[in-house]
Amino acid sequence: MSVNNHGDTLENLIIPNSFLTPRKTAERVITLLKENSELTAHYNNAKNIVRAFRKPAFYEIETRCNLKCEGCYYFEGGETQTTKQVTREEDWKDFFKQESARGVSMAYFVGAEPALAQHRLLAAAEQFPWGNIGTNGTIKIDRDIPYRIGVSVWASNDADDIKLRGASVFRKALNNYKGDPRAIMLFTVSKWNISSILEVAKMCADHGVELTYNIYSPTKTFLEKIDNHESNDKYFFRQSNTDHSPILSNDDLSRARDLMNDTIELFPGTVIYSKAYNDFMCTPGSRYDLDENGIATNCHSRIVDPMRYYTTDLQSIPSKCCTPDVDCSSCRMYSGGWSSKFVPSVNDLKDRNSFISWLNIIDTLGKIFLYKNALR
């Protein structure tokens, strides 16, 4: 996720064509603040949140994983799992020190399963002010790592977990992170688990763990397998076929939207989400403008300067985004969705109420991605 900018101000942000120009955006914000001076403090807080993402980078920490998830974003369609890893701990420490000197403000730790290489996370924790770790939750991450931990959730019960991920995961993750302020459960809502949205929220509330949502978005590789009627395998395509897949229909999106909105009200201390953002992401149709190759042109999760993506050989690679095989036309992934809200759109600047909604979205974004006790 990235602000995609070379500085801290709205004037320096790269604005896609569907937005106002940088100058017009800044002028409109100034006008709104003059007319609603009571929003100035709220806006300044939003700027501080955005500033944390001024120079982001993605780091693949490990190429191994202890699960086999249906349609895995890392192994299905990707190639970096074959990368020859740098193994010397001192090399990782030196690398992170160089990245810190480069000015990286926000570090995303991904891979297959970062929790399998926690010495690398500990090395990074000495260097970066903000960090976000994506994990499956089966292995508890060291308390000395002061970063936000996004724990992926796919199902509310053991049977579905085993079917979709190859093991019972959610209950183990809840026990690992019960009461841990760093952790937030990231429930990927798909056609297969809409009915468990309320149950997952209640389970998180009962364990004192925060919850937010991701919306299932298929990869190009997965869609090709569906379209080509490929046979199931023993790895990452075990369950799906043309008539049975996690892909959400328009009706599914509507139902999921309503249930997710319900949990915001029912579990206010647990569910960290935004109705305005949810309504936008669950609207049918592509969420992004696409070029002639079907690539999103206004997604702020695109890997463009100053953002970089590194594999476990500590080399940066050209990559479309943090999940390069995802199909942009149907992408509703939380990384691209939230980062694309850093810049207020025309709709966000229509009037006082829309501007407040945008400010609240940024507040929610900060709660999802930033752990407040991180070193700064």
CSV table of C-alpha atoms in Angstrom, one decimal:
chain,number,residue,atom,x,y,z
A,1,MET,CA,0.0,0.0,0.0
A,2,SER,CA,1.4,3.4,-0.9
A,3,VAL,CA,0.7,7.0,-1.1
A,4,ASN,CA,2.7,7.0,-4.4
A,5,ASN,CA,4.2,10.4,-3.7
A,6,HIS,CA,7.6,12.1,-3.3
A,7,GLY,CA,6.7,14.2,-0.3
A,8,ASP,CA,4.2,14.7,2.4
A,9,THR,CA,1.7,17.2,0.9
A,10,LEU,CA,-1.3,16.9,-1.2
A,11,GLU,CA,0.3,19.1,-3.8
A,12,ASN,CA,3.0,16.4,-4.4
A,13,LEU,CA,0.7,13.5,-4.7
A,14,ILE,CA,0.4,11.7,-8.0
A,15,ILE,CA,-3.3,11.9,-8.9
A,16,PRO,CA,-4.9,9.6,-11.4
A,17,ASN,CA,-7.0,11.1,-14.2
A,18,SER,CA,-10.3,10.2,-12.5
A,19,PHE,CA,-9.4,12.6,-9.6
A,20,LEU,CA,-9.0,16.3,-9.5
A,21,THR,CA,-5.5,17.7,-10.3
A,22,PRO,CA,-3.2,18.1,-7.3
A,23,ARG,CA,-3.7,21.8,-7.3
A,24,LYS,CA,-7.5,21.6,-7.6
A,25,THR,CA,-7.5,19.0,-4.8
A,26,ALA,CA,-5.5,21.2,-2.5
A,27,GLU,CA,-7.7,24.2,-3.4
A,28,ARG,CA,-10.9,22.2,-2.7
A,29,VAL,CA,-9.5,21.0,0.7
A,30,ILE,CA,-8.6,24.5,1.7
A,31,THR,CA,-12.0,25.8,0.8
A,32,LEU,CA,-13.7,23.0,2.8
A,33,LEU,CA,-11.5,23.8,5.8
A,34,LYS,CA,-12.3,27.5,5.6
A,35,GLU,CA,-16.0,26.7,5.5
A,36,ASN,CA,-15.7,24.1,8.3
A,37,SER,CA,-12.8,25.2,10.5
A,38,GLU,CA,-13.9,22.7,13.2
A,39,LEU,CA,-12.5,19.9,10.9
A,40,THR,CA,-9.0,21.3,10.8
A,41,ALA,CA,-7.7,19.1,13.7
A,42,HIS,CA,-9.3,16.0,12.1
A,43,TYR,CA,-7.7,16.8,8.8
A,44,ASN,CA,-4.3,17.4,10.4
A,45,ASN,CA,-4.6,14.0,12.0
A,46,ALA,CA,-5.4,12.4,8.6
A,47,LYS,CA,-2.3,14.0,7.2
A,48,ASN,CA,-0.2,12.5,10.0
A,49,ILE,CA,-1.6,9.1,9.2
A,50,VAL,CA,-0.9,9.5,5.5
A,51,ARG,CA,2.7,10.7,6.3
A,52,ALA,CA,3.5,7.3,7.8
A,53,PHE,CA,3.1,5.8,4.3
A,54,ARG,CA,5.2,8.4,2.5
A,55,LYS,CA,7.9,5.9,1.5
A,56,PRO,CA,6.7,2.3,1.7
A,57,ALA,CA,8.4,-1.0,0.8
A,58,PHE,CA,7.4,-4.6,0.6
A,59,TYR,CA,9.8,-7.3,1.9
A,60,GLU,CA,9.3,-11.0,1.2
A,61,ILE,CA,10.7,-12.6,4.4
A,62,GLU,CA,10.3,-16.3,3.8
A,63,THR,CA,9.5,-18.6,0.8
A,64,ARG,CA,8.1,-21.4,3.0
A,65,CYS,CA,4.6,-21.8,4.4
A,66,ASN,CA,3.0,-24.4,6.6
A,67,LEU,CA,-0.4,-24.2,4.8
A,68,LYS,CA,-1.8,-24.9,1.4
A,69,CYS,CA,-4.6,-22.3,0.9
A,70,GLU,CA,-7.1,-22.5,-2.0
A,71,GLY,CA,-6.0,-20.0,-4.7
A,72,CYS,CA,-2.9,-18.8,-2.6
A,73,TYR,CA,-1.8,-15.4,-3.8
A,74,TYR,CA,1.9,-16.3,-3.2
A,75,PHE,CA,2.2,-19.7,-4.7
A,76,GLU,CA,-0.4,-19.6,-7.4
A,77,GLY,CA,0.9,-17.7,-10.4
A,78,GLY,CA,3.9,-16.4,-8.6
A,79,GLU,CA,7.5,-17.3,-9.1
A,80,THR,CA,9.4,-15.7,-6.2
A,81,GLN,CA,9.1,-18.9,-4.1
A,82,THR,CA,11.9,-20.3,-6.2
A,83,THR,CA,14.2,-17.4,-5.3
A,84,LYS,CA,17.5,-18.4,-3.6
A,85,GLN,CA,17.3,-16.9,-0.2
A,86,VAL,CA,20.0,-14.8,1.6
A,87,THR,CA,20.5,-16.8,4.8
A,88,ARG,CA,23.1,-14.9,6.7
A,89,GLU,CA,21.5,-12.9,9.6
A,90,GLU,CA,24.1,-10.1,9.3
A,91,ASP,CA,23.2,-9.6,5.6
A,92,TRP,CA,19.6,-9.1,6.5
A,93,LYS,CA,20.6,-6.6,9.3
A,94,ASP,CA,22.8,-4.7,6.9
A,95,PHE,CA,20.0,-4.7,4.2
A,96,PHE,CA,17.4,-3.3,6.6
A,97,LYS,CA,19.9,-0.7,7.8
A,98,GLN,CA,20.4,0.5,4.2
A,99,GLU,CA,16.7,0.6,3.6
A,100,SER,CA,16.2,2.7,6.7
A,101,ALA,CA,18.9,5.0,5.5
A,102,ARG,CA,17.0,5.2,2.2
A,103,GLY,CA,14.1,6.7,4.2
A,104,VAL,CA,11.6,3.8,4.2
A,105,SER,CA,8.8,4.8,6.6
A,106,MET,CA,6.5,1.9,6.3
A,107,ALA,CA,7.6,-1.7,5.9
A,108,TYR,CA,5.3,-4.5,4.7
A,109,PHE,CA,6.5,-8.0,5.6
A,110,VAL,CA,5.1,-10.7,3.3
A,111,GLY,CA,6.2,-13.8,1.6
A,112,ALA,CA,4.9,-17.1,2.2
A,113,GLU,CA,4.8,-17.1,6.0
A,114,PRO,CA,6.9,-14.4,7.7
A,115,ALA,CA,6.5,-16.0,11.2
A,116,LEU,CA,8.8,-18.8,10.0
A,117,ALA,CA,11.7,-16.3,9.9
A,118,GLN,CA,11.2,-14.1,13.0
A,119,HIS,CA,14.9,-13.3,13.3
A,120,ARG,CA,14.5,-11.3,10.1
A,121,LEU,CA,11.5,-9.5,11.6
A,122,LEU,CA,13.4,-8.7,14.7
A,123,ALA,CA,16.2,-7.2,12.6
A,124,ALA,CA,13.8,-5.0,10.8
A,125,ALA,CA,12.2,-3.9,14.0
A,126,GLU,CA,15.4,-2.1,14.9
A,127,GLN,CA,15.2,0.1,11.7
A,128,PHE,CA,11.7,1.0,10.6
A,129,PRO,CA,9.2,3.3,12.4
A,130,TRP,CA,6.2,1.5,11.1
A,131,GLY,CA,5.6,-2.1,10.0
A,132,ASN,CA,2.8,-4.4,9.0
A,133,ILE,CA,3.2,-8.2,9.0
A,134,GLY,CA,0.9,-10.5,7.0
A,135,THR,CA,0.6,-13.9,8.7
A,136,ASN,CA,-1.6,-17.0,8.9
A,137,GLY,CA,-1.6,-16.8,12.7
A,138,THR,CA,-0.6,-20.4,13.4
A,139,ILE,CA,2.8,-19.3,14.9
A,140,LYS,CA,2.8,-16.5,17.4
A,141,ILE,CA,5.1,-13.6,16.6
A,142,ASP,CA,7.6,-12.5,19.2
A,143,ARG,CA,6.4,-9.8,21.6
A,144,ASP,CA,9.5,-7.7,20.9
A,145,ILE,CA,8.3,-7.0,17.3
A,146,PRO,CA,6.3,-3.8,17.6
A,147,TYR,CA,4.4,-3.9,14.4
A,148,ARG,CA,0.8,-4.4,13.3
A,149,ILE,CA,0.0,-8.0,12.7
A,150,GLY,CA,-2.6,-8.8,10.1
A,151,VAL,CA,-3.8,-12.4,10.7
A,152,SER,CA,-5.6,-13.9,7.7
A,153,VAL,CA,-9.0,-15.6,8.4
A,154,TRP,CA,-10.9,-17.7,5.9
A,155,ALA,CA,-13.4,-19.7,7.9
A,156,SER,CA,-15.1,-19.8,11.3
A,157,ASN,CA,-14.9,-23.6,11.9
A,158,ASP,CA,-12.4,-26.3,11.7
A,159,ALA,CA,-14.0,-28.3,8.9
A,160,ASP,CA,-14.0,-25.3,6.5
A,161,ASP,CA,-10.5,-24.3,7.6
A,162,ILE,CA,-9.1,-27.7,6.8
A,163,LYS,CA,-10.9,-27.8,3.5
A,164,LEU,CA,-9.8,-24.3,2.3
A,165,ARG,CA,-6.4,-24.1,4.0
A,166,GLY,CA,-5.3,-27.6,4.7
A,167,ALA,CA,-5.4,-27.2,8.5
A,168,SER,CA,-7.4,-25.8,11.4
A,169,VAL,CA,-6.2,-22.3,11.6
A,170,PHE,CA,-8.6,-19.7,13.0
A,171,ARG,CA,-9.0,-21.1,16.5
A,172,LYS,CA,-5.3,-21.5,16.8
A,173,ALA,CA,-4.8,-17.9,15.7
A,174,LEU,CA,-7.4,-16.7,18.2
A,175,ASN,CA,-5.6,-18.4,21.0
A,176,ASN,CA,-2.2,-17.2,19.8
A,177,TYR,CA,-3.3,-13.5,19.7
A,178,LYS,CA,-6.0,-13.3,22.4
A,179,GLY,CA,-5.8,-9.8,23.9
A,180,ASP,CA,-2.7,-8.9,21.7
A,181,PRO,CA,-3.1,-5.2,20.8
A,182,ARG,CA,-0.8,-5.7,17.7
A,183,ALA,CA,-3.1,-8.2,16.1
A,184,ILE,CA,-6.0,-7.6,13.8
A,185,MET,CA,-7.9,-10.5,12.2
A,186,LEU,CA,-8.2,-10.0,8.4
A,187,PHE,CA,-11.3,-12.0,7.3
A,188,THR,CA,-11.3,-12.5,3.6
A,189,VAL,CA,-15.0,-12.7,2.7
A,190,SER,CA,-15.8,-14.9,-0.2
A,191,LYS,CA,-18.9,-16.7,-1.7
A,192,TRP,CA,-18.1,-19.6,0.6
A,193,ASN,CA,-18.1,-17.9,3.9
A,194,ILE,CA,-20.6,-15.0,3.8
A,195,SER,CA,-22.8,-16.8,6.3
A,196,SER,CA,-20.1,-16.9,8.9
A,197,ILE,CA,-19.4,-13.1,9.0
A,198,LEU,CA,-21.4,-12.6,12.2
A,199,GLU,CA,-19.9,-15.7,13.9
A,200,VAL,CA,-16.3,-14.6,13.1
A,201,ALA,CA,-17.0,-11.1,14.5
A,202,LYS,CA,-18.4,-12.6,17.7
A,203,MET,CA,-15.5,-15.0,18.1
A,204,CYS,CA,-13.0,-12.2,17.7
A,205,ALA,CA,-15.0,-10.1,20.3
A,206,ASP,CA,-14.9,-13.0,22.7
A,207,HIS,CA,-11.1,-13.3,22.4
A,208,GLY,CA,-10.4,-9.6,22.6
A,209,VAL,CA,-8.9,-9.4,19.1
A,210,GLU,CA,-9.8,-6.7,16.5
A,211,LEU,CA,-11.2,-7.6,13.2
A,212,THR,CA,-11.3,-6.1,9.7
A,213,TYR,CA,-12.3,-7.3,6.3
A,214,ASN,CA,-10.8,-8.2,2.9
A,215,ILE,CA,-12.9,-9.1,-0.1
A,216,TYR,CA,-11.9,-12.2,-2.1
A,217,SER,CA,-10.3,-11.2,-5.4
A,218,PRO,CA,-9.2,-14.0,-7.8
A,219,THR,CA,-5.8,-14.2,-9.5
A,220,LYS,CA,-5.5,-14.5,-13.3
A,221,THR,CA,-4.1,-18.0,-12.8
A,222,PHE,CA,-7.1,-19.0,-10.8
A,223,LEU,CA,-9.5,-17.6,-13.3
A,224,GLU,CA,-7.7,-19.4,-16.2
A,225,LYS,CA,-8.0,-22.7,-14.3
A,226,ILE,CA,-11.8,-22.1,-13.9
A,227,ASP,CA,-12.2,-21.1,-17.5
A,228,ASN,CA,-10.2,-24.0,-18.8
A,229,HIS,CA,-12.1,-26.5,-16.6
A,230,GLU,CA,-8.8,-27.8,-15.1
A,231,SER,CA,-8.8,-30.7,-12.8
A,232,ASN,CA,-8.3,-30.2,-9.1
A,233,ASP,CA,-4.9,-30.9,-7.5
A,234,LYS,CA,-3.5,-31.5,-4.0
A,235,TYR,CA,-2.1,-28.1,-3.5
A,236,PHE,CA,-3.9,-24.7,-4.3
A,237,PHE,CA,-6.8,-25.8,-6.5
A,238,ARG,CA,-8.4,-28.5,-4.5
A,239,GLN,CA,-12.0,-27.4,-4.3
A,240,SER,CA,-12.9,-25.0,-7.0
A,241,ASN,CA,-14.5,-25.6,-10.4
A,242,THR,CA,-16.7,-23.7,-12.9
A,243,ASP,CA,-19.8,-24.1,-10.7
A,244,HIS,CA,-18.2,-23.9,-7.3
A,245,SER,CA,-15.7,-21.2,-6.5
A,246,PRO,CA,-15.2,-18.4,-3.9
A,247,ILE,CA,-15.8,-15.7,-6.5
A,248,LEU,CA,-18.5,-13.3,-5.4
A,249,SER,CA,-21.5,-12.5,-7.6
A,250,ASN,CA,-23.2,-9.1,-7.4
A,251,ASP,CA,-25.9,-10.5,-5.1
A,252,ASP,CA,-23.1,-12.0,-2.9
A,253,LEU,CA,-21.4,-8.6,-2.7
A,254,SER,CA,-24.7,-7.0,-1.6
A,255,ARG,CA,-25.3,-9.6,1.1
A,256,ALA,CA,-21.7,-9.4,2.3
A,257,ARG,CA,-21.9,-5.6,2.4
A,258,ASP,CA,-25.0,-5.7,4.6
A,259,LEU,CA,-23.6,-8.2,7.0
A,260,MET,CA,-20.2,-6.5,7.3
A,261,ASN,CA,-22.0,-3.2,8.0
A,262,ASP,CA,-24.1,-4.9,10.7
A,263,THR,CA,-21.0,-6.1,12.5
A,264,ILE,CA,-19.6,-2.5,12.6
A,265,GLU,CA,-22.7,-1.6,14.7
A,266,LEU,CA,-22.9,-4.9,16.7
A,267,PHE,CA,-19.2,-5.1,17.7
A,268,PRO,CA,-17.9,-1.5,17.8
A,269,GLY,CA,-14.9,-2.3,20.0
A,270,THR,CA,-13.9,-5.2,17.8
A,271,VAL,CA,-14.7,-4.5,14.1
A,272,ILE,CA,-12.4,-1.9,12.6
A,273,TYR,CA,-14.0,-1.0,9.3
A,274,SER,CA,-15.8,1.8,7.5
A,275,LYS,CA,-19.3,1.7,6.1
A,276,ALA,CA,-18.4,4.3,3.4
A,277,TYR,CA,-15.4,2.2,2.4
A,278,ASN,CA,-17.4,-1.0,2.5
A,279,ASP,CA,-20.2,0.4,0.4
A,280,PHE,CA,-17.7,1.6,-2.2
A,281,MET,CA,-15.8,-1.8,-2.4
A,282,CYS,CA,-19.0,-3.8,-2.6
A,283,THR,CA,-20.4,-1.9,-5.5
A,284,PRO,CA,-20.6,-4.1,-8.6
A,285,GLY,CA,-18.1,-3.5,-11.4
A,286,SER,CA,-14.4,-2.7,-11.5
A,287,ARG,CA,-13.2,-0.5,-8.6
A,288,TYR,CA,-10.4,0.9,-10.8
A,289,ASP,CA,-9.8,2.5,-14.2
A,290,LEU,CA,-8.2,-0.1,-16.5
A,291,ASP,CA,-5.7,0.4,-19.3
A,292,GLU,CA,-5.8,-1.5,-22.6
A,293,ASN,CA,-4.0,-4.5,-20.9
A,294,GLY,CA,-6.5,-4.6,-18.1
A,295,ILE,CA,-4.1,-3.1,-15.5
A,296,ALA,CA,-5.5,-0.7,-12.9
A,297,THR,CA,-4.2,2.9,-13.6
A,298,ASN,CA,-5.5,4.5,-10.4
A,299,CYS,CA,-4.7,1.8,-7.8
A,300,HIS,CA,-2.2,3.2,-5.2
A,301,SER,CA,-0.9,-0.3,-4.5
A,302,ARG,CA,1.0,-0.3,-7.8
A,303,ILE,CA,4.8,-0.7,-7.4
A,304,VAL,CA,6.0,2.7,-8.6
A,305,ASP,CA,8.7,5.0,-7.3
A,306,PRO,CA,9.3,5.5,-4.4
A,307,MET,CA,7.8,2.1,-3.5
A,308,ARG,CA,9.9,-1.0,-4.0
A,309,TYR,CA,9.3,-4.8,-3.7
A,310,TYR,CA,12.1,-7.1,-2.5
A,311,THR,CA,12.3,-10.8,-2.6
A,312,THR,CA,14.3,-13.0,-0.2
A,313,ASP,CA,17.5,-12.6,-2.2
A,314,LEU,CA,17.3,-8.9,-1.1
A,315,GLN,CA,16.9,-7.7,-4.7
A,316,SER,CA,14.1,-5.4,-5.8
A,317,ILE,CA,12.0,-6.7,-8.7
A,318,PRO,CA,9.6,-5.0,-11.1
A,319,SER,CA,6.1,-5.9,-10.0
A,320,LYS,CA,2.6,-4.7,-10.9
A,321,CYS,CA,1.6,-4.6,-7.3
A,322,CYS,CA,2.0,-6.4,-4.0
A,323,THR,CA,-0.1,-9.3,-5.4
A,324,PRO,CA,1.0,-9.2,-9.1
A,325,ASP,CA,-1.1,-12.1,-10.3
A,326,VAL,CA,-4.4,-10.6,-9.0
A,327,ASP,CA,-7.0,-9.7,-11.7
A,328,CYS,CA,-7.3,-5.9,-11.6
A,329,SER,CA,-10.8,-5.9,-13.1
A,330,SER,CA,-12.2,-7.8,-10.2
A,331,CYS,CA,-9.8,-6.7,-7.5
A,332,ARG,CA,-11.2,-5.7,-4.1
A,333,MET,CA,-8.2,-6.5,-2.0
A,334,TYR,CA,-7.8,-4.4,1.1
A,335,SER,CA,-4.3,-3.3,0.3
A,336,GLY,CA,-5.1,-1.5,-2.9
A,337,GLY,CA,-8.5,-0.4,-1.8
A,338,TRP,CA,-7.4,1.4,1.4
A,339,SER,CA,-4.2,2.9,-0.2
A,340,SER,CA,-6.3,4.3,-3.0
A,341,LYS,CA,-8.2,6.3,-0.4
A,342,PHE,CA,-5.1,8.3,0.6
A,343,VAL,CA,-6.0,10.9,-1.9
A,344,PRO,CA,-9.6,12.3,-1.7
A,345,SER,CA,-11.5,11.8,-4.9
A,346,VAL,CA,-14.0,14.2,-6.5
A,347,ASN,CA,-16.8,12.5,-4.6
A,348,ASP,CA,-14.9,12.7,-1.3
A,349,LEU,CA,-14.7,16.5,-1.8
A,350,LYS,CA,-18.3,17.2,-2.8
A,351,ASP,CA,-19.4,18.7,0.4
A,352,ARG,CA,-18.9,18.7,4.2
A,353,ASN,CA,-20.4,15.3,4.8
A,354,SER,CA,-18.5,13.6,2.0
A,355,PHE,CA,-15.3,15.2,3.3
A,356,ILE,CA,-16.0,13.9,6.9
A,357,SER,CA,-16.6,10.4,5.5
A,358,TRP,CA,-13.2,10.6,3.8
A,359,LEU,CA,-11.5,11.8,7.1
A,360,ASN,CA,-13.2,8.9,8.9
A,361,ILE,CA,-11.9,6.5,6.3
A,362,ILE,CA,-8.4,7.7,6.9
A,363,ASP,CA,-8.9,7.3,10.6
A,364,THR,CA,-10.0,3.7,10.1
A,365,LEU,CA,-7.1,3.0,7.7
A,366,GLY,CA,-4.6,4.2,10.4
A,367,LYS,CA,-6.2,1.8,13.0
A,368,ILE,CA,-6.0,-1.1,10.6
A,369,PHE,CA,-2.4,-0.7,9.4
A,370,LEU,CA,-0.5,1.2,12.1
A,371,TYR,CA,0.4,-0.1,15.6
A,372,LYS,CA,0.6,2.9,17.8
A,373,ASN,CA,3.4,1.7,20.0
A,374,ALA,CA,5.8,1.4,17.1
A,375,LEU,CA,9.1,3.3,17.4
A,376,ARG,CA,8.9,6.6,15.6
